[in-house]
PDB file of C-alpha atoms in Angstrom:
ATOM      1  CA  MET Z 930      -4.687  10.299   9.035  1.00  0.00           C
ATOM      2  CA  THR Z 931      -5.429  13.140   6.641  1.00  0.00           C
ATOM      3  CA  THR Z 932      -7.124  12.187   3.417  1.00  0.00           C
ATOM      4  CA  SER Z 933      -5.878  15.070   1.266  1.00  0.00           C
ATOM      5  CA  SER Z 934      -2.814  13.067   0.243  1.00  0.00           C
ATOM      6  CA  GLN Z 935      -4.739   9.810  -0.172  1.00  0.00           C
ATOM      7  CA  THR Z 936      -5.585   8.755  -3.725  1.00  0.00           C
ATOM      8  CA  LEU Z 937      -7.214   5.598  -5.042  1.00  0.00           C
ATOM      9  CA  LEU Z 938      -6.582   4.697  -8.670  1.00  0.00           C
ATOM     10  CA  THR Z 939      -9.550   2.459  -9.464  1.00  0.00           C
ATOM     11  CA  ASN Z 940     -10.626   0.417 -12.470  1.00  0.00           C
ATOM     12  CA  VAL Z 941      -7.075  -0.456 -13.542  1.00  0.00           C
ATOM     13  CA  ARG Z 942      -5.711  -3.549 -15.261  1.00  0.00           C
ATOM     14  CA  LEU Z 943      -2.955  -4.219 -12.747  1.00  0.00           C
ATOM     15  CA  PHE Z 944       0.274  -6.124 -13.351  1.00  0.00           C
ATOM     16  CA  ILE Z 945       2.006  -6.689 -10.020  1.00  0.00           C
ATOM     17  CA  GLY Z 946       5.166  -8.240 -11.446  1.00  0.00           C
ATOM     18  CA  ASP Z 947       5.410 -11.438  -9.412  1.00  0.00           C
ATOM     19  CA  GLY Z 948       4.159 -13.638 -12.247  1.00  0.00           C
ATOM     20  CA  ASN Z 949       2.313 -13.259 -15.537  1.00  0.00           C
ATOM     21  CA  GLU Z 950      -1.140 -12.540 -14.114  1.00  0.00           C
ATOM     22  CA  VAL Z 951      -2.915  -9.263 -14.832  1.00  0.00           C
ATOM     23  CA  ILE Z 952      -5.614  -8.311 -12.346  1.00  0.00           C
ATOM     24  CA  PRO Z 953      -8.532  -7.130 -14.514  1.00  0.00           C
ATOM     25  CA  ASP Z 954     -10.178  -4.887 -11.877  1.00  0.00           C
ATOM     26  CA  GLY Z 955      -7.442  -3.511  -9.663  1.00  0.00           C
ATOM     27  CA  THR Z 956      -6.952  -0.584  -7.342  1.00  0.00           C
ATOM     28  CA  VAL Z 957      -3.789   1.261  -6.344  1.00  0.00           C
ATOM     29  CA  TRP Z 958      -3.820   3.193  -3.066  1.00  0.00           C
ATOM     30  CA  VAL Z 959      -1.347   6.084  -3.104  1.00  0.00           C
ATOM     31  CA  ASP Z 960      -0.483   7.737   0.203  1.00  0.00           C
ATOM     32  CA  GLY Z 961       1.419  10.963  -0.526  1.00  0.00           C
ATOM     33  CA  ASP Z 962       4.224   9.895  -2.824  1.00  0.00           C
ATOM     34  CA  GLU Z 963       4.211   6.213  -1.824  1.00  0.00           C
ATOM     35  CA  ILE Z 964       2.102   3.282  -2.931  1.00  0.00           C
ATOM     36  CA  ARG Z 965       0.445   1.918   0.187  1.00  0.00           C
ATOM     37  CA  TRP Z 966      -1.395  -1.015  -1.400  1.00  0.00           C
ATOM     38  CA  SER Z 967      -2.251  -2.528  -4.779  1.00  0.00           C
ATOM     39  CA  GLY Z 968      -4.335  -5.503  -5.735  1.00  0.00           C
ATOM     40  CA  PRO Z 969      -7.821  -6.655  -6.700  1.00  0.00           C
ATOM     41  CA  SER Z 970     -10.414  -3.982  -5.952  1.00  0.00           C
ATOM     42  CA  VAL Z 971     -12.529  -6.435  -3.944  1.00  0.00           C
ATOM     43  CA  ASP Z 972      -9.611  -6.985  -1.514  1.00  0.00           C
ATOM     44  CA  LEU Z 973      -9.055  -3.308  -0.651  1.00  0.00           C
ATOM     45  CA  ARG Z 974      -9.415  -2.681   3.098  1.00  0.00           C
ATOM     46  CA  GLY Z 975      -8.855   0.388   5.251  1.00  0.00           C
ATOM     47  CA  ALA Z 976      -8.756   3.124   2.625  1.00  0.00           C
ATOM     48  CA  PRO Z 977     -10.119   6.402   3.990  1.00  0.00           C
ATOM     49  CA  ASP Z 978     -13.595   7.422   2.851  1.00  0.00           C
ATOM     50  CA  GLY Z 979     -12.359  10.909   1.921  1.00  0.00           C
ATOM     51  CA  ALA Z 980      -9.615   9.694  -0.415  1.00  0.00           C
ATOM     52  CA  THR Z 981      -9.567  11.140  -3.914  1.00  0.00           C
ATOM     53  CA  ARG Z 982     -10.796   8.484  -6.342  1.00  0.00           C
ATOM     54  CA  ILE Z 983      -9.633   8.435  -9.933  1.00  0.00           C
ATOM     55  CA  ASP Z 984     -11.340   6.048 -12.356  1.00  0.00           C
ATOM     56  CA  CYS Z 985      -8.596   4.996 -14.773  1.00  0.00           C
ATOM     57  CA  GLY Z 986     -11.003   3.498 -17.304  1.00  0.00           C
ATOM     58  CA  GLY Z 987      -9.336   0.078 -17.445  1.00  0.00           C
ATOM     59  CA  ARG Z 988      -5.864   1.426 -18.251  1.00  0.00           C
ATOM     60  CA  PHE Z 989      -2.839  -0.809 -17.702  1.00  0.00           C
ATOM     61  CA  VAL Z 990      -0.711  -0.142 -14.587  1.00  0.00           C
ATOM     62  CA  MET Z 991       2.578  -1.842 -13.764  1.00  0.00           C
ATOM     63  CA  PRO Z 992       5.606  -1.369 -11.494  1.00  0.00           C
ATOM     64  CA  GLY Z 993       8.434   0.842 -12.673  1.00  0.00           C
ATOM     65  CA  LEU Z 994      11.142  -0.691 -14.805  1.00  0.00           C
ATOM     66  CA  VAL Z 995      14.740  -1.098 -13.632  1.00  0.00           C
ATOM     67  CA  GLU Z 996      17.747  -0.529 -15.899  1.00  0.00           C
ATOM     68  CA  SER Z 997      20.555  -2.644 -14.495  1.00  0.00           C
ATOM     69  CA  HIS Z 998      23.435  -1.200 -16.557  1.00  0.00           C
ATOM     70  CA  ALA Z 999      23.102   2.438 -17.536  1.00  0.00           C
ATOM     71  CA  HIS Z1000      25.560   4.929 -19.001  1.00  0.00           C
ATOM     72  CA  LEU Z1001      23.532   8.119 -18.840  1.00  0.00           C
ATOM     73  CA  PHE Z1002      26.441  10.248 -20.014  1.00  0.00           C
ATOM     74  CA  TYR Z1003      26.550   8.641 -23.439  1.00  0.00           C
ATOM     75  CA  GLY Z1004      24.450  10.285 -26.095  1.00  0.00           C
ATOM     76  CA  GLY Z1005      24.266   9.549 -29.803  1.00  0.00           C
ATOM     77  CA  ALA Z1006      27.639   7.807 -29.906  1.00  0.00           C
ATOM     78  CA  SER Z1007      28.285   5.777 -33.038  1.00  0.00           C
ATOM     79  CA  LYS Z1008      31.467   4.267 -31.591  1.00  0.00           C
ATOM     80  CA  PRO Z1009      32.849   4.008 -28.033  1.00  0.00           C
ATOM     81  CA  GLY Z1010      35.285   6.900 -28.465  1.00  0.00           C
ATOM     82  CA  ASP Z1011      32.403   9.295 -29.184  1.00  0.00           C
ATOM     83  CA  ASN Z1012      30.863   9.127 -25.730  1.00  0.00           C
ATOM     84  CA  ASP Z1013      31.702  11.090 -22.591  1.00  0.00           C
ATOM     85  CA  LEU Z1014      35.392  10.254 -22.826  1.00  0.00           C
ATOM     86  CA  ASN Z1015      35.777  12.926 -25.517  1.00  0.00           C
ATOM     87  CA  SER Z1016      33.123  15.372 -24.345  1.00  0.00           C
ATOM     88  CA  PRO Z1017      33.731  18.250 -21.973  1.00  0.00           C
ATOM     89  CA  ALA Z1018      32.344  17.416 -18.521  1.00  0.00           C
ATOM     90  CA  GLU Z1019      29.692  20.127 -18.808  1.00  0.00           C
ATOM     91  CA  GLU Z1020      28.313  18.694 -22.078  1.00  0.00           C
ATOM     92  CA  ALA Z1021      28.389  15.150 -20.720  1.00  0.00           C
ATOM     93  CA  PHE Z1022      26.414  16.306 -17.677  1.00  0.00           C
ATOM     94  CA  LEU Z1023      23.759  17.978 -19.845  1.00  0.00           C
ATOM     95  CA  THR Z1024      23.447  14.757 -21.870  1.00  0.00           C
ATOM     96  CA  ALA Z1025      23.017  12.793 -18.644  1.00  0.00           C
ATOM     97  CA  ILE Z1026      20.272  15.137 -17.414  1.00  0.00           C
ATOM     98  CA  GLU Z1027      18.407  14.691 -20.719  1.00  0.00           C
ATOM     99  CA  ASN Z1028      18.844  10.893 -20.616  1.00  0.00           C
ATOM    100  CA  ALA Z1029      17.681  10.664 -16.992  1.00  0.00           C
ATOM    101  CA  ALA Z1030      14.473  12.547 -17.798  1.00  0.00           C
ATOM    102  CA  LEU Z1031      13.925  10.368 -20.881  1.00  0.00           C
ATOM    103  CA  MET Z1032      14.368   7.173 -18.852  1.00  0.00           C
ATOM    104  CA  LEU Z1033      11.797   8.342 -16.327  1.00  0.00           C
ATOM    105  CA  ARG Z1034       9.283   9.239 -19.066  1.00  0.00           C
ATOM    106  CA  MET Z1035       9.778   5.756 -20.556  1.00  0.00           C
ATOM    107  CA  GLY Z1036       8.813   4.061 -17.263  1.00  0.00           C
ATOM    108  CA  PHE Z1037      12.209   3.386 -15.688  1.00  0.00           C
ATOM    109  CA  THR Z1038      12.029   4.291 -12.006  1.00  0.00           C
ATOM    110  CA  SER Z1039      15.459   2.907 -11.035  1.00  0.00           C
ATOM    111  CA  ALA Z1040      18.815   2.589 -12.781  1.00  0.00           C
ATOM    112  CA  CYS Z1041      22.252   1.343 -11.869  1.00  0.00           C
ATOM    113  CA  GLY Z1042      24.968   3.559 -13.301  1.00  0.00           C
ATOM    114  CA  PHE Z1043      28.406   2.221 -14.084  1.00  0.00           C
ATOM    115  CA  GLY Z1044      30.511   5.264 -13.511  1.00  0.00           C
ATOM    116  CA  SER Z1045      31.519   8.369 -15.378  1.00  0.00           C
ATOM    117  CA  LEU Z1046      34.374  10.773 -15.609  1.00  0.00           C
ATOM    118  CA  HIS Z1047      34.746  13.413 -12.911  1.00  0.00           C
ATOM    119  CA  ARG Z1048      32.212  11.596 -10.660  1.00  0.00           C
ATOM    120  CA  LEU Z1049      29.419  13.227 -12.636  1.00  0.00           C
ATOM    121  CA  ASP Z1050      27.256  10.174 -11.974  1.00  0.00           C
ATOM    122  CA  VAL Z1051      27.342  11.002  -8.254  1.00  0.00           C
ATOM    123  CA  ALA Z1052      26.385  14.632  -8.926  1.00  0.00           C
ATOM    124  CA  LEU Z1053      23.508  13.462 -11.136  1.00  0.00           C
ATOM    125  CA  ARG Z1054      22.267  11.013  -8.492  1.00  0.00           C
ATOM    126  CA  ASN Z1055      22.378  13.784  -5.884  1.00  0.00           C
ATOM    127  CA  ALA Z1056      20.511  16.198  -8.184  1.00  0.00           C
ATOM    128  CA  VAL Z1057      17.772  13.599  -8.810  1.00  0.00           C
ATOM    129  CA  ASN Z1058      17.512  12.843  -5.069  1.00  0.00           C
ATOM    130  CA  ALA Z1059      17.191  16.573  -4.324  1.00  0.00           C
ATOM    131  CA  ASP Z1060      14.438  16.963  -6.956  1.00  0.00           C
ATOM    132  CA  ARG Z1061      16.623  19.384  -8.925  1.00  0.00           C
ATOM    133  CA  VAL Z1062      16.308  17.312 -12.114  1.00  0.00           C
ATOM    134  CA  PRO Z1063      13.856  14.558 -13.091  1.00  0.00           C
ATOM    135  CA  GLY Z1064      15.171  11.038 -13.312  1.00  0.00           C
ATOM    136  CA  PRO Z1065      14.967   7.520 -11.952  1.00  0.00           C
ATOM    137  CA  ARG Z1066      16.475   6.516  -8.610  1.00  0.00           C
ATOM    138  CA  LEU Z1067      20.171   6.050  -9.356  1.00  0.00           C
ATOM    139  CA  LEU Z1068      22.603   3.653  -7.764  1.00  0.00           C
TER     140      LEU Z1068
END
């Protein structure tokens, strides 16, 4: 196993999400772009000695949020008729790209879309999956 893609985030206040407990001294082991392990620092086993270690200074770490009903193509609508139903497809798509990036910056790592005109939601999902635009995983 190469250690160049191995990173240990140490000294984190870790919320795992399976209850209300926050682990006061946690570690997150990142292997490439996947989390391999997270938990109390004292329980960490098997991490490579050459892994990059980042002391997070007690910062709070939690799993990504999930939006279970998203309409990424709506932007600034004051009433239902102002959303993507009355926007050209190209403008609606640009709004969706902006909203997807905003969701990701706000901590949402997954979202379930509920359709759009012209199957733009499928094109957006494919663009996110291909790393062409930033955004959460889209279903």
